[in-house]
Amino acid sequence: MMADKREMKLDLLPEDCIVQILSFTSPHDASQLSLVSTMVRDAALSDLLWEKFLPSDYREIIERLVLPIAFSSKKELFLKLFKPLLIDGGSKSFSIDKTTSKKCYMLSARELSITWSTNPLYWCWKPLLLHSRFPEGVELIMVCWLEIKGKINTRMLSPRTTYGAYLIVNLAGRAFGLDSLPSEVSVKVGDHESKGIVYLRRNNGNNRKQELEMVIMRHRVETLRSRVDRGGQEHVLCERDDGWLEIELGEFYCDGVNDTQVTMCLREIKGEHLKGGLIVEGIELRPKLIY
């Protein structure tokens, strides 16, 4: 006896079953599958589906927005959250990553712990002329001890996700002393700590200037560099599409189970030489694509 072969048509399933199936795909795939049939399209547009794609704490995030947003559906809300929006009185921004649909945050310079940043002799708070999501940033006038720290709790982030932490900066035309020694960067989560170093200079910087500095200070610089902890990899400043520069401070895995504090840091405290001209916008946390 031959088995009765029948194909189950997707349209014959209840809408909530189709929604459940689509929820295992991505927002992009769900939108593409909406072209299959009218029934699938209705499921792909339903609030029930897009609520599954939204962060579980999206209601709390909406309440923290500086400016309210209007939306007529959960899909429209999801799409509006692609754009970074200010939260917590403007001290942070929130967005959804377009590639992974994971949560992204940026801590403004005001949200960071910057040594001596409250002293106008050492740091200057001012409006940012370059495109920025925050109304102000801070520029280093002159210090010998450079230390910038940021903290965030893993409960704010997406679970089962590897994150990268990036310090967003720029270099003023008068910048000096920032690349005489490498700055140490680190990210610490519980018992895990990633370390590295970075020279605070553009890749296409003034090589002649650097050569002259090395001639004048060769012995002192070489002595000081021997003090720097060179554990981990060497990072470089990368130019962003918005005109800012970013430094990867490190990466970490957020398991979504443990409620742990993430501490991110850049410091150069061993040279004891003067440095200035670093402009700080904040620290960005975004998911990393693991291949």
Protein backbone atom coordinates (compact mmCIF):
# COMPACT_ATOMS: atom_id res chain seq x y z
CA MET A 1 0.00 0.00 0.00
CA MET A 2 1.44 3.37 -1.03
CA ALA A 3 1.67 6.04 1.60
CA ASP A 4 -0.66 8.99 1.18
CA LYS A 5 1.69 11.86 0.30
CA ARG A 6 0.24 15.27 1.00
CA GLU A 7 1.96 18.61 1.25
CA MET A 8 0.98 20.86 4.12
CA LYS A 9 0.38 24.34 2.74
CA LEU A 10 1.58 27.17 4.94
CA ASP A 11 -1.67 29.02 4.30
CA LEU A 12 -3.62 26.24 6.00
CA LEU A 13 -1.90 26.91 9.33
CA PRO A 14 -3.44 29.31 11.89
CA GLU A 15 -1.84 32.76 11.88
CA ASP A 16 -0.34 32.31 15.33
CA CYS A 17 1.44 29.16 14.10
CA ILE A 18 2.87 31.07 11.11
CA VAL A 19 3.97 33.83 13.47
CA GLN A 20 5.74 31.23 15.63
CA ILE A 21 7.55 29.87 12.57
CA LEU A 22 8.58 33.34 11.36
CA SER A 23 9.85 34.25 14.82
CA PHE A 24 12.69 31.76 14.34
CA THR A 25 13.88 33.72 11.30
CA SER A 26 15.31 37.24 11.18
CA PRO A 27 13.37 40.50 10.67
CA HIS A 28 14.83 40.69 7.16
CA ASP A 29 13.79 37.11 6.31
CA ALA A 30 10.31 37.66 7.76
CA SER A 31 9.85 40.67 5.50
CA GLN A 32 10.98 38.65 2.47
CA LEU A 33 8.67 35.75 3.33
CA SER A 34 5.72 38.14 3.47
CA LEU A 35 5.73 37.99 -0.34
CA VAL A 36 4.82 34.29 -0.30
CA SER A 37 1.09 34.74 0.26
CA THR A 38 -1.53 37.00 1.79
CA MET A 39 -1.76 34.79 4.88
CA VAL A 40 2.00 34.88 5.45
CA ARG A 41 2.05 38.63 4.78
CA ASP A 42 -0.55 39.23 7.49
CA ALA A 43 1.49 37.16 9.94
CA ALA A 44 4.72 38.94 8.93
CA LEU A 45 3.14 42.32 9.68
CA SER A 46 1.50 41.33 12.95
CA ASP A 47 2.41 42.99 16.22
CA LEU A 48 2.70 39.52 17.75
CA LEU A 49 5.65 38.71 15.48
CA TRP A 50 7.47 42.03 15.78
CA GLU A 51 7.12 42.03 19.54
CA LYS A 52 9.26 38.88 19.47
CA PHE A 53 11.93 40.72 17.47
CA LEU A 54 11.94 43.71 19.82
CA PRO A 55 14.14 43.64 22.96
CA SER A 56 12.28 42.07 25.88
CA ASP A 57 12.60 45.35 27.82
CA TYR A 58 11.52 47.64 24.95
CA ARG A 59 8.72 49.20 27.01
CA GLU A 60 11.22 50.28 29.66
CA ILE A 61 13.54 51.65 26.97
CA ILE A 62 10.69 53.71 25.45
CA GLU A 63 9.98 55.21 28.85
CA ARG A 64 13.63 56.29 29.13
CA LEU A 65 13.63 58.19 25.81
CA VAL A 66 14.40 61.90 26.01
CA LEU A 67 11.95 62.60 23.19
CA PRO A 68 8.89 60.36 22.70
CA ILE A 69 8.44 58.60 19.36
CA ALA A 70 5.16 57.89 17.57
CA PHE A 71 4.50 54.48 16.01
CA SER A 72 1.38 52.71 14.77
CA SER A 73 2.73 49.15 14.84
CA LYS A 74 5.46 47.12 16.49
CA LYS A 75 7.23 46.80 13.13
CA GLU A 76 7.32 50.60 12.79
CA LEU A 77 8.71 50.85 16.32
CA PHE A 78 11.39 48.26 15.49
CA LEU A 79 12.46 50.22 12.41
CA LYS A 80 12.55 53.53 14.31
CA LEU A 81 14.89 52.01 16.89
CA PHE A 82 17.54 51.49 14.20
CA LYS A 83 18.37 55.18 14.65
CA PRO A 84 20.28 56.01 17.87
CA LEU A 85 17.92 57.74 20.31
CA LEU A 86 18.87 59.60 23.47
CA ILE A 87 17.83 58.03 26.77
CA ASP A 88 18.36 58.69 30.49
CA GLY A 89 18.27 62.45 30.21
CA GLY A 90 20.63 62.47 27.23
CA SER A 91 23.55 60.74 28.97
CA LYS A 92 23.24 57.61 26.79
CA SER A 93 21.88 56.59 23.41
CA PHE A 94 20.13 53.37 22.42
CA SER A 95 19.62 51.65 19.08
CA ILE A 96 19.08 48.24 17.50
CA ASP A 97 21.87 46.90 15.33
CA LYS A 98 20.63 46.55 11.73
CA THR A 99 22.62 43.38 11.04
CA THR A 100 22.03 41.38 14.22
CA SER A 101 18.91 43.06 15.73
CA LYS A 102 20.81 43.17 19.04
CA LYS A 103 20.85 46.10 21.47
CA CYS A 104 23.48 48.83 21.16
CA TYR A 105 24.32 51.54 23.68
CA MET A 106 26.58 54.53 23.76
CA LEU A 107 27.68 56.21 26.97
CA SER A 108 28.30 59.94 26.55
CA ALA A 109 31.44 61.61 27.87
CA ARG A 110 29.32 62.88 30.79
CA GLU A 111 28.55 59.26 31.68
CA LEU A 112 32.24 58.34 31.87
CA SER A 113 34.72 58.66 34.70
CA ILE A 114 37.52 60.87 33.33
CA THR A 115 40.27 61.80 35.75
CA TRP A 116 40.28 65.57 36.45
CA SER A 117 37.51 66.23 33.89
CA THR A 118 35.75 68.56 36.36
CA ASN A 119 38.81 70.83 36.50
CA PRO A 120 38.67 73.46 33.71
CA LEU A 121 42.46 73.74 33.81
CA TYR A 122 42.76 70.20 32.47
CA TRP A 123 39.59 69.48 30.46
CA CYS A 124 37.14 71.69 28.56
CA TRP A 125 33.46 70.74 28.20
CA LYS A 126 31.96 72.23 25.04
CA PRO A 127 29.43 71.68 22.22
CA LEU A 128 30.61 69.21 19.60
CA LEU A 129 30.94 70.78 16.17
CA LEU A 130 31.43 67.42 14.47
CA HIS A 131 28.32 65.31 13.90
CA SER A 132 27.44 63.76 17.27
CA ARG A 133 24.45 62.19 18.93
CA PHE A 134 25.24 64.15 22.13
CA PRO A 135 25.08 67.94 22.60
CA GLU A 136 28.51 68.17 24.23
CA GLY A 137 31.82 66.43 24.65
CA VAL A 138 35.07 67.11 26.42
CA GLU A 139 38.51 68.12 25.12
CA LEU A 140 41.76 67.45 26.91
CA ILE A 141 43.63 70.70 27.52
CA MET A 142 46.71 69.26 29.20
CA VAL A 143 47.39 66.47 31.70
CA CYS A 144 50.12 64.00 32.52
CA TRP A 145 47.68 61.37 33.84
CA LEU A 146 45.15 60.22 31.22
CA GLU A 147 42.50 57.79 32.41
CA ILE A 148 39.00 57.26 30.95
CA LYS A 149 36.61 54.64 32.36
CA GLY A 150 33.09 53.56 31.53
CA LYS A 151 30.77 51.04 33.19
CA ILE A 152 27.59 49.23 32.15
CA ASN A 153 25.69 46.24 33.53
CA THR A 154 25.24 43.16 31.34
CA ARG A 155 21.50 43.08 32.14
CA MET A 156 21.11 46.08 29.78
CA LEU A 157 22.59 44.14 26.85
CA SER A 158 21.32 41.37 24.58
CA PRO A 159 21.87 37.83 25.91
CA ARG A 160 24.08 35.26 24.17
CA THR A 161 25.97 38.00 22.36
CA THR A 162 29.63 38.94 21.96
CA TYR A 163 30.05 42.69 22.36
CA GLY A 164 32.84 45.06 21.45
CA ALA A 165 33.49 48.24 23.44
CA TYR A 166 34.77 51.26 21.48
CA LEU A 167 36.01 54.63 22.71
CA ILE A 168 34.84 57.32 20.25
CA VAL A 169 37.28 60.23 20.01
CA ASN A 170 38.85 62.81 17.75
CA LEU A 171 42.20 64.59 17.69
CA ALA A 172 42.35 68.38 17.74
CA GLY A 173 44.82 70.11 15.43
CA ARG A 174 46.90 71.06 18.46
CA ALA A 175 47.10 67.45 19.76
CA PHE A 176 50.43 66.63 21.39
CA GLY A 177 52.04 63.96 23.54
CA LEU A 178 49.27 61.43 22.95
CA ASP A 179 51.33 58.97 20.91
CA SER A 180 54.69 59.25 22.67
CA LEU A 181 53.69 56.13 24.58
CA PRO A 182 50.99 53.58 23.80
CA SER A 183 47.85 53.85 25.91
CA GLU A 184 46.66 50.70 27.64
CA VAL A 185 43.08 49.57 26.91
CA SER A 186 41.04 46.94 28.71
CA VAL A 187 37.58 45.48 29.23
CA LYS A 188 36.86 43.55 32.43
CA VAL A 189 33.76 41.44 33.11
CA GLY A 190 33.87 39.35 36.25
CA ASP A 191 37.04 37.23 36.09
CA HIS A 192 37.51 37.86 32.37
CA GLU A 193 39.71 40.72 31.21
CA SER A 194 40.90 41.56 27.71
CA LYS A 195 43.91 43.87 27.34
CA GLY A 196 45.68 45.70 24.57
CA ILE A 197 47.54 48.87 23.63
CA VAL A 198 46.90 51.68 21.16
CA TYR A 199 48.85 54.67 19.89
CA LEU A 200 46.58 57.72 19.87
CA ARG A 201 47.41 58.94 16.38
CA ARG A 202 45.88 58.80 12.93
CA ASN A 203 47.29 56.14 10.65
CA ASN A 204 48.11 58.86 8.12
CA GLY A 205 49.61 61.13 10.77
CA ASN A 206 52.61 63.41 10.47
CA ASN A 207 55.42 60.84 10.30
CA ARG A 208 58.08 63.57 10.12
CA LYS A 209 56.86 64.99 13.43
CA GLN A 210 56.97 61.54 15.03
CA GLU A 211 60.53 61.00 13.73
CA LEU A 212 61.70 64.32 15.20
CA GLU A 213 60.12 63.49 18.55
CA MET A 214 61.90 60.15 18.57
CA VAL A 215 65.27 61.80 17.80
CA ILE A 216 64.82 64.33 20.62
CA MET A 217 63.36 61.95 23.21
CA ARG A 218 64.65 58.56 21.99
CA HIS A 219 66.24 57.35 25.19
CA ARG A 220 63.46 58.65 27.47
CA VAL A 221 60.68 57.26 25.26
CA GLU A 222 62.31 53.84 24.96
CA THR A 223 62.75 53.72 28.74
CA LEU A 224 59.13 54.69 29.35
CA ARG A 225 57.76 52.26 26.79
CA SER A 226 59.40 49.42 28.68
CA ARG A 227 56.99 50.16 31.56
CA VAL A 228 53.87 49.67 29.46
CA ASP A 229 51.97 46.40 29.83
CA ARG A 230 51.98 45.05 26.28
CA GLY A 231 49.77 42.06 27.02
CA GLY A 232 47.08 41.57 24.40
CA GLN A 233 46.92 42.91 20.87
CA GLU A 234 47.81 46.32 19.50
CA HIS A 235 44.78 48.32 18.36
CA VAL A 236 44.64 51.25 15.95
CA LEU A 237 42.38 54.26 15.59
CA CYS A 238 39.79 53.58 12.89
CA GLU A 239 37.93 56.33 11.07
CA ARG A 240 34.14 56.07 11.18
CA ASP A 241 31.59 57.15 8.58
CA ASP A 242 30.46 59.97 10.90
CA GLY A 243 33.96 61.53 10.95
CA TRP A 244 34.90 60.35 14.44
CA LEU A 245 37.69 57.91 15.31
CA GLU A 246 37.13 54.76 17.32
CA ILE A 247 39.41 52.62 19.44
CA GLU A 248 38.41 49.07 20.31
CA LEU A 249 38.93 48.74 24.05
CA GLY A 250 38.17 45.01 24.04
CA GLU A 251 35.38 42.47 23.74
CA PHE A 252 33.32 40.27 26.06
CA TYR A 253 30.51 37.74 25.97
CA CYS A 254 27.14 38.54 27.53
CA ASP A 255 25.46 35.26 28.46
CA GLY A 256 22.24 36.86 29.69
CA VAL A 257 22.37 34.79 32.87
CA ASN A 258 24.84 36.56 35.13
CA ASP A 259 24.16 40.12 36.27
CA THR A 260 27.68 41.50 35.93
CA GLN A 261 29.31 44.90 35.63
CA VAL A 262 31.45 45.64 32.57
CA THR A 263 34.37 48.02 33.16
CA MET A 264 36.02 49.60 30.09
CA CYS A 265 39.18 51.67 30.29
CA LEU A 266 41.83 53.60 28.39
CA ARG A 267 44.81 54.90 30.37
CA GLU A 268 48.27 56.33 29.90
CA ILE A 269 49.64 57.03 33.37
CA LYS A 270 53.24 55.82 33.16
CA GLY A 271 54.82 58.44 30.94
CA GLU A 272 54.44 61.40 33.28
CA HIS A 273 54.71 63.69 30.23
CA LEU A 274 52.15 66.31 29.19
CA LYS A 275 49.56 65.50 26.56
CA GLY A 276 46.53 67.29 25.13
CA GLY A 277 44.11 67.67 22.24
CA LEU A 278 42.06 64.48 22.71
CA ILE A 279 38.32 65.05 22.15
CA VAL A 280 36.02 62.45 23.73
CA GLU A 281 32.45 61.73 22.61
CA GLY A 282 31.82 58.53 24.57
CA ILE A 283 32.03 54.73 24.64
CA GLU A 284 29.92 52.64 22.28
CA LEU A 285 28.90 49.01 22.89
CA ARG A 286 27.72 47.03 19.90
CA PRO A 287 27.53 43.35 18.94
CA LYS A 288 30.45 41.86 17.06
CA LEU A 289 29.96 39.64 14.03
CA ILE A 290 31.71 36.35 14.73
CA TYR A 291 32.67 34.42 11.62
